[in-house]
């Protein structure tokens, strides 16, 4: 109930601050409607990226190589998020960096502006992934916004990075520079992605992990490759060894739609080498954000990560009543079951999503 009330209060305060006319426009922004995935709600400090990594999917999504800061101010973005029915203050993970590179010089200021604003108004746990070099002033700003912010340093390969990410800095330098954030007290994890089938050797993985450990990183996340027809064409034209990749693609029908290409054997190597080097192996990027903020989550089959909050039946009952819903609530494992006896079904679905974010568990809603 506290978080529901907080969200309404924040939306009201920001509406007053922005003025009704501007608020009505901001309420139409995709940040006010996008449904968070278990990994969180993606925050776009801008669109487009000039780095042209060979595996990048943003160009297939219609974004260009010319980055442009997102048009909303920090307070407008916080308002859009407060209006988003799926976003819960203090709980919904906020992930920066899905359709651009948040540390691009033209976007860095906006990234910090957004981090500061959503942290101030909604206290969302912030995570940022980057392959650019982290500097002291950025770390200061991010730490000020959210001292538990999670940073993911993205690397795809030590041996072939020039072919895959020709415009990004050298991977070992990315790792070394991220130690500035570690020294400040932020959690930093290595984001080994995308894993291109058959490309990484065990030695290469080890060299990367030892460097990450030396720089004070906490763990490692392995991310799968997602391909479209044009990504495959770009990857094959780089000249990287692609025999295994070609085999993995045999049964795939390529189009503009993104298809994940998992590489279980490399992931297994990653898991083993992480244990050997002393880095925590994390099943997904969100797990790093959950750890960084001392939270717990059992929203997907990879979890539980940490200890998800224990559902409180009295609190849930009062919350549902506040929304005019009469329901009985039970728990099975990490799942909360809500049997709706009376009340509006649309409201019940909103309550379901809200409860799921609060307790970071699956909620099953049935009408009886
Ligand atoms: S840095 Fe990120 S957004 Fe930019 S091209 Fe590379 S993968 Fe795409
Ligand atoms: S259970 Fe872990 S991996 Fe799954 S959504 Fe939650 S934090 Fe992410």
Coordinates of C-alpha atoms and ligand atoms in Angstrom, one line a residue:
X1 CA 0.0 0.0 0.0
X2 CA 2.9 2.3 0.8
X3 CA 4.4 1.9 -2.7
X4 CA 1.0 2.4 -4.4
X5 CA 0.4 5.6 -2.5
X6 CA 4.0 6.7 -3.1
X7 CA 3.6 6.2 -6.8
X8 CA 0.3 8.2 -6.9
X9 CA 1.9 11.0 -4.9
X10 CA 5.0 11.2 -7.1
X11 CA 2.7 11.3 -10.3
X12 CA 0.6 14.1 -8.7
X13 CA 3.6 16.2 -7.7
X14 CA 5.3 15.8 -11.0
X15 CA 2.1 16.7 -12.9
X16 CA 2.0 19.9 -10.9
X17 CA 5.6 20.6 -11.6
X18 CA 5.4 20.0 -15.4
X19 CA 2.1 21.7 -15.9
X20 CA -1.0 19.8 -17.0
X21 CA -0.5 20.4 -20.7
X22 CA 3.1 19.1 -20.8
X23 CA 2.2 16.3 -18.5
X24 CA -0.6 15.1 -20.9
X25 CA 2.0 14.9 -23.7
X26 CA 4.6 13.1 -21.6
X27 CA 1.9 10.6 -20.5
X28 CA 1.9 9.4 -24.1
X29 CA 5.6 8.6 -24.2
X30 CA 6.6 4.9 -24.5
X31 CA 8.2 5.0 -21.1
X32 CA 4.7 5.5 -19.7
X33 CA 3.4 2.4 -21.4
X34 CA 6.2 -0.1 -21.9
X35 CA 5.8 -3.3 -19.9
X36 CA 9.0 -4.2 -18.0
X37 CA 10.5 -7.5 -18.8
X38 CA 11.8 -9.5 -15.8
X39 CA 15.2 -7.7 -16.4
X40 CA 13.4 -4.4 -15.8
X41 CA 12.2 -1.4 -17.7
X42 CA 14.6 -0.2 -20.3
X43 CA 15.4 3.5 -20.1
X44 CA 16.5 5.2 -23.3
X45 CA 18.7 8.2 -22.7
X46 CA 18.9 8.5 -26.4
X47 CA 18.4 6.6 -29.7
X48 CA 21.0 5.4 -32.2
X49 CA 24.7 4.6 -31.9
X50 CA 27.7 5.4 -34.1
X51 CA 29.8 2.4 -32.9
X52 CA 28.3 0.0 -35.4
X53 CA 29.2 -3.3 -33.6
X54 CA 28.8 -6.1 -36.1
X55 CA 26.2 -8.0 -33.9
X56 CA 24.1 -4.9 -33.0
X57 CA 20.4 -5.2 -33.5
X58 CA 19.4 -1.5 -33.2
X59 CA 19.9 -0.8 -36.9
X60 CA 17.4 -3.5 -37.8
X61 CA 15.0 -1.8 -35.4
X62 CA 15.2 1.4 -37.4
X63 CA 17.7 3.3 -35.3
X64 CA 20.5 5.1 -37.0
X65 CA 24.3 5.6 -36.4
X66 CA 23.6 9.2 -35.4
X67 CA 22.8 9.2 -31.6
X68 CA 20.3 11.7 -30.4
X69 CA 19.5 12.5 -26.8
X70 CA 16.0 11.5 -25.8
X71 CA 13.6 14.5 -25.8
X72 CA 12.3 14.2 -22.3
X73 CA 13.8 16.0 -19.3
X74 CA 14.8 14.1 -16.2
X75 CA 11.5 15.1 -14.4
X76 CA 9.5 14.3 -17.5
X77 CA 11.0 10.8 -17.7
X78 CA 10.2 10.3 -14.0
X79 CA 6.6 11.4 -14.6
X80 CA 6.3 9.0 -17.6
X81 CA 7.5 6.1 -15.4
X82 CA 5.2 7.1 -12.5
X83 CA 2.3 7.0 -15.0
X84 CA 3.4 3.5 -16.3
X85 CA 1.0 1.1 -14.7
X86 CA 3.6 -1.7 -14.5
X87 CA 6.3 0.4 -12.7
X88 CA 6.6 0.0 -9.0
X89 CA 8.7 2.5 -7.0
X90 CA 11.8 1.0 -5.3
X91 CA 11.2 -2.4 -7.0
X92 CA 11.1 -2.2 -10.8
X93 CA 14.6 -2.5 -12.2
X94 CA 15.7 0.3 -14.5
X95 CA 18.1 -0.8 -17.2
X96 CA 20.0 1.8 -19.3
X97 CA 21.5 0.9 -22.6
X98 CA 19.3 -1.2 -24.8
X99 CA 19.0 0.9 -28.0
X100 CA 22.1 3.0 -27.6
X101 CA 25.3 3.3 -25.7
X102 CA 24.6 5.4 -22.6
X103 CA 28.1 6.7 -22.2
X104 CA 28.4 8.3 -25.7
X105 CA 29.7 11.8 -25.2
X106 CA 26.4 13.3 -26.6
X107 CA 24.3 11.2 -24.2
X108 CA 26.3 11.0 -21.0
X109 CA 24.7 14.1 -19.5
X110 CA 21.2 12.8 -20.2
X111 CA 22.1 9.4 -18.8
X112 CA 23.1 11.0 -15.5
X113 CA 20.1 13.4 -15.6
X114 CA 17.7 10.4 -16.0
X115 CA 19.6 8.3 -13.3
X116 CA 19.4 11.2 -10.8
X117 CA 15.7 11.9 -11.5
X118 CA 14.3 8.4 -11.4
X119 CA 16.4 7.7 -8.3
X120 CA 15.1 10.8 -6.6
X121 CA 11.5 10.4 -7.5
X122 CA 10.9 6.6 -7.7
X123 CA 14.1 5.1 -6.2
X124 CA 14.2 2.5 -9.0
X125 CA 17.3 0.2 -8.8
X126 CA 19.6 1.5 -11.6
X127 CA 21.7 -0.6 -13.9
X128 CA 23.8 0.6 -16.8
X129 CA 25.7 -1.5 -19.4
X130 CA 28.5 0.1 -21.4
X131 CA 31.5 -0.7 -23.6
X132 CA 33.0 2.8 -23.4
X133 CA 35.6 4.0 -20.9
X134 CA 34.2 5.0 -17.5
X135 CA 35.6 8.2 -16.1
X136 CA 35.7 9.7 -12.6
X137 CA 33.1 12.4 -13.1
X138 CA 30.6 9.9 -14.5
X139 CA 31.2 7.6 -11.6
X140 CA 30.7 10.5 -9.2
X141 CA 27.4 11.4 -10.8
X142 CA 26.1 7.9 -10.9
X143 CA 27.1 7.2 -7.3
X144 CA 25.4 10.3 -6.2
X145 CA 22.2 9.3 -8.1
X146 CA 22.3 5.7 -6.8
X147 CA 25.1 4.4 -4.6
X148 CA 24.0 0.8 -5.2
X149 CA 23.9 1.2 -9.0
X150 CA 25.0 -1.8 -11.0
X151 CA 27.5 -1.4 -13.9
X152 CA 28.0 -4.0 -16.6
X153 CA 31.1 -3.7 -18.7
X154 CA 30.3 -5.3 -22.0
X155 CA 32.9 -7.4 -23.9
X156 CA 32.4 -9.9 -26.7
X157 CA 36.0 -11.1 -27.4
X158 CA 39.6 -10.4 -26.7
X159 CA 40.9 -11.9 -29.9
X160 CA 38.3 -10.6 -32.4
X161 CA 37.0 -7.4 -30.8
X162 CA 38.5 -5.3 -33.7
X163 CA 36.4 -7.1 -36.2
X164 CA 33.3 -7.2 -34.0
X165 CA 33.4 -3.8 -32.3
X166 CA 35.8 -1.8 -34.4
X167 CA 34.9 1.6 -32.9
X168 CA 34.9 0.6 -29.2
X169 CA 37.9 0.8 -26.9
X170 CA 40.1 -2.2 -26.3
X171 CA 38.4 -4.7 -24.0
X172 CA 41.1 -4.9 -21.3
X173 CA 41.2 -1.1 -21.1
X174 CA 37.3 -1.1 -20.7
X175 CA 37.8 -3.5 -17.7
X176 CA 40.8 -1.6 -16.2
X177 CA 39.0 1.8 -16.4
X178 CA 35.9 0.3 -14.7
X179 CA 38.0 -0.2 -11.6
X180 CA 37.4 3.6 -10.9
X181 CA 33.7 2.6 -10.2
X182 CA 34.8 -0.3 -8.0
X183 CA 37.0 2.0 -6.0
X184 CA 34.1 4.3 -5.5
X185 CA 32.1 1.4 -4.1
X186 CA 29.8 0.5 -7.0
X187 CA 29.3 -3.0 -8.0
X188 CA 30.7 -3.9 -11.5
X189 CA 30.2 -7.1 -13.4
X190 CA 31.5 -8.3 -16.7
X191 CA 28.9 -8.7 -19.4
X192 CA 30.3 -11.3 -21.8
X193 CA 28.0 -10.7 -24.8
X194 CA 27.1 -11.7 -27.2
X195 CA 28.5 -15.2 -27.1
X196 CA 29.1 -16.0 -30.7
X197 CA 28.9 -19.8 -31.0
X198 CA 32.4 -21.4 -31.1
X199 CA 34.3 -18.1 -31.0
X200 CA 35.6 -18.0 -27.4
X201 CA 38.3 -20.3 -26.3
X202 CA 38.7 -21.3 -22.6
X203 CA 42.1 -19.4 -22.5
X204 CA 40.5 -16.3 -23.8
X205 CA 37.7 -16.5 -21.3
X206 CA 40.2 -17.0 -18.5
X207 CA 42.3 -14.0 -19.5
X208 CA 39.2 -11.8 -19.5
X209 CA 38.0 -13.1 -16.2
X210 CA 41.4 -12.7 -14.5
X211 CA 41.5 -9.1 -15.7
X212 CA 38.0 -8.5 -14.4
X213 CA 38.9 -10.0 -11.0
X214 CA 42.0 -7.9 -10.8
X215 CA 39.9 -4.8 -11.5
X216 CA 37.6 -5.7 -8.6
X217 CA 34.6 -7.0 -10.6
X218 CA 32.1 -9.1 -8.6
X219 CA 30.7 -11.4 -11.2
X220 CA 30.0 -12.3 -14.8
X221 CA 26.9 -12.5 -16.9
X222 CA 26.9 -14.4 -20.2
X223 CA 24.6 -13.0 -22.9
X224 CA 23.4 -15.0 -25.9
X225 CA 23.7 -13.8 -29.5
X226 CA 20.4 -12.7 -31.2
X227 CA 20.4 -12.6 -35.0
X228 CA 18.5 -11.2 -37.9
X229 CA 19.3 -11.8 -41.5
X230 CA 21.4 -8.6 -41.7
X231 CA 23.3 -9.4 -38.4
X232 CA 24.3 -12.7 -39.8
X233 CA 25.5 -11.0 -43.1
X234 CA 27.5 -8.5 -41.1
X235 CA 29.0 -11.1 -38.8
X236 CA 30.0 -13.3 -41.7
X237 CA 31.6 -10.4 -43.5
X238 CA 33.9 -9.6 -40.6
X239 CA 36.1 -12.6 -41.2
X240 CA 35.8 -14.1 -37.7
X241 CA 35.9 -18.0 -37.6
X242 CA 32.3 -18.8 -38.2
X243 CA 32.1 -22.6 -38.7
X244 CA 30.2 -23.2 -35.5
X245 CA 28.0 -20.2 -36.0
X246 CA 27.0 -21.4 -39.5
X247 CA 26.1 -24.9 -38.0
X248 CA 24.0 -23.3 -35.3
X249 CA 22.1 -21.3 -38.0
X250 CA 21.3 -24.4 -40.1
X251 CA 17.7 -24.8 -38.8
X252 CA 17.0 -21.1 -38.3
X253 CA 14.8 -19.2 -40.8
X254 CA 16.4 -15.8 -40.9
X255 CA 14.3 -12.6 -41.3
X256 CA 14.1 -9.2 -39.7
X257 CA 12.9 -10.8 -36.5
X258 CA 15.5 -11.4 -33.8
X259 CA 16.2 -15.0 -33.0
X260 CA 18.4 -16.1 -30.0
X261 CA 21.3 -18.5 -30.9
X262 CA 22.3 -20.1 -27.6
X263 CA 25.7 -21.6 -27.1
X264 CA 25.4 -23.9 -24.1
X265 CA 28.9 -25.3 -24.3
X266 CA 30.6 -21.8 -24.1
X267 CA 28.2 -20.9 -21.3
X268 CA 29.4 -23.9 -19.4
X269 CA 33.0 -22.9 -19.9
X270 CA 32.1 -19.4 -18.6
X271 CA 30.5 -20.9 -15.5
X272 CA 33.5 -23.1 -14.8
X273 CA 36.1 -20.5 -15.4
X274 CA 34.2 -17.9 -13.3
X275 CA 34.2 -20.4 -10.4
X276 CA 37.9 -21.0 -10.9
X277 CA 38.8 -17.3 -11.0
X278 CA 36.4 -16.4 -8.1
X279 CA 33.8 -14.4 -10.0
X280 CA 30.1 -14.9 -9.3
X281 CA 28.3 -16.5 -12.2
X282 CA 25.0 -14.7 -12.8
X283 CA 22.2 -16.1 -14.9
X284 CA 21.1 -12.8 -16.4
X285 CA 21.9 -9.1 -16.3
X286 CA 19.0 -8.4 -13.9
X287 CA 20.6 -10.8 -11.3
X288 CA 23.5 -8.3 -11.1
X289 CA 21.1 -5.4 -10.5
X290 CA 19.3 -7.5 -7.8
X291 CA 22.6 -8.4 -6.1
X292 CA 23.9 -4.8 -6.3
X293 CA 20.8 -3.5 -4.5
X294 CA 20.6 -6.3 -1.9
X295 CA 17.2 -7.4 -3.3
X296 CA 15.8 -10.8 -4.1
X297 CA 13.8 -12.1 -7.1
X298 CA 12.1 -15.3 -8.2
X299 CA 10.4 -13.9 -11.3
X300 CA 11.9 -16.4 -13.8
X301 CA 13.1 -20.0 -14.0
X302 CA 16.8 -18.9 -13.5
X303 CA 16.0 -17.7 -10.0
X304 CA 15.7 -17.3 -7.2
X305 CA 18.4 -14.7 -7.1
X306 CA 19.0 -13.5 -3.6
X307 CA 16.0 -13.7 -1.2
X308 CA 12.8 -12.4 -2.6
X309 CA 10.6 -10.5 -0.1
X310 CA 8.2 -12.7 1.9
X311 CA 4.6 -12.1 0.9
X312 CA 2.5 -10.7 3.8
X313 CA -1.1 -12.0 3.5
X314 CA -2.5 -9.2 5.6
X315 CA -0.8 -6.5 3.6
X316 CA -1.9 -8.1 0.3
X317 CA -5.5 -8.4 1.6
X318 CA -5.6 -4.7 2.6
X319 CA -4.0 -3.7 -0.7
X320 CA -6.6 -5.6 -2.7
X321 CA -9.4 -4.1 -0.5
X322 CA -8.0 -0.6 -1.1
X323 CA -8.5 -1.3 -4.9
X324 CA -12.1 -2.5 -4.3
X325 CA -11.1 -6.2 -4.8
X326 CA -12.3 -9.1 -2.7
X327 CA -10.0 -12.1 -3.1
X328 CA -8.3 -14.9 -1.2
X329 CA -4.6 -15.3 -1.4
X330 CA -2.4 -18.4 -1.1
X331 CA 1.2 -19.3 -1.8
X332 CA 2.8 -22.2 -3.6
X333 CA 6.6 -22.2 -3.7
X334 CA 7.5 -18.8 -5.1
X335 CA 4.1 -18.2 -6.7
X336 CA 1.3 -16.1 -5.2
X337 CA -2.2 -17.2 -6.1
X338 CA -5.0 -14.6 -6.0
X339 CA -8.5 -16.0 -6.3
X340 CA -10.7 -13.0 -7.2
X341 CA -14.2 -13.2 -5.6
X342 CA -15.4 -9.7 -6.4
X343 CA -14.2 -6.6 -8.2
X344 CA -13.3 -5.2 -11.6
X345 CA -11.1 -7.6 -13.7
X346 CA -9.0 -4.8 -15.2
X347 CA -8.1 -3.5 -11.7
X348 CA -7.4 -7.0 -10.6
X349 CA -4.8 -7.4 -13.5
X350 CA -3.1 -4.1 -12.5
X351 CA -3.0 -5.4 -8.9
X352 CA -1.5 -8.7 -10.1
X353 CA 1.3 -6.9 -11.9
X354 CA 1.9 -4.6 -9.0
X355 CA 2.1 -7.5 -6.5
X356 CA 4.4 -9.4 -8.7
X357 CA 6.9 -6.5 -8.8
X358 CA 6.5 -5.8 -5.1
X359 CA 7.3 -9.4 -4.1
X360 CA 9.4 -10.3 -7.2
X361 CA 7.4 -13.4 -7.6
X362 CA 5.0 -14.8 -10.2
X363 CA 1.4 -14.0 -9.4
X364 CA -1.4 -16.2 -10.7
X365 CA -4.9 -14.5 -10.9
X366 CA -8.1 -16.5 -11.2
X367 CA -11.7 -15.4 -11.0
X368 CA -14.0 -17.6 -8.9
Ligands
LIG1 S1 27.7 0.0 -28.5 FE1 25.8 -1.1 -28.2 S2 24.2 0.1 -29.2 FE2 26.2 0.8 -30.0 S3 26.5 -0.4 -31.9 FE3 27.5 -1.5 -30.2 S4 26.0 -3.0 -29.4 FE4 24.9 -1.4 -30.7
LIG2 S1 15.0 -14.6 -10.9 FE1 17.0 -13.8 -11.3 S2 17.4 -14.1 -13.4 FE2 15.2 -14.3 -13.1 S3 14.3 -12.3 -13.4 FE3 14.8 -12.4 -11.2 S4 16.8 -11.5 -11.0 FE4 16.5 -12.0 -13.2

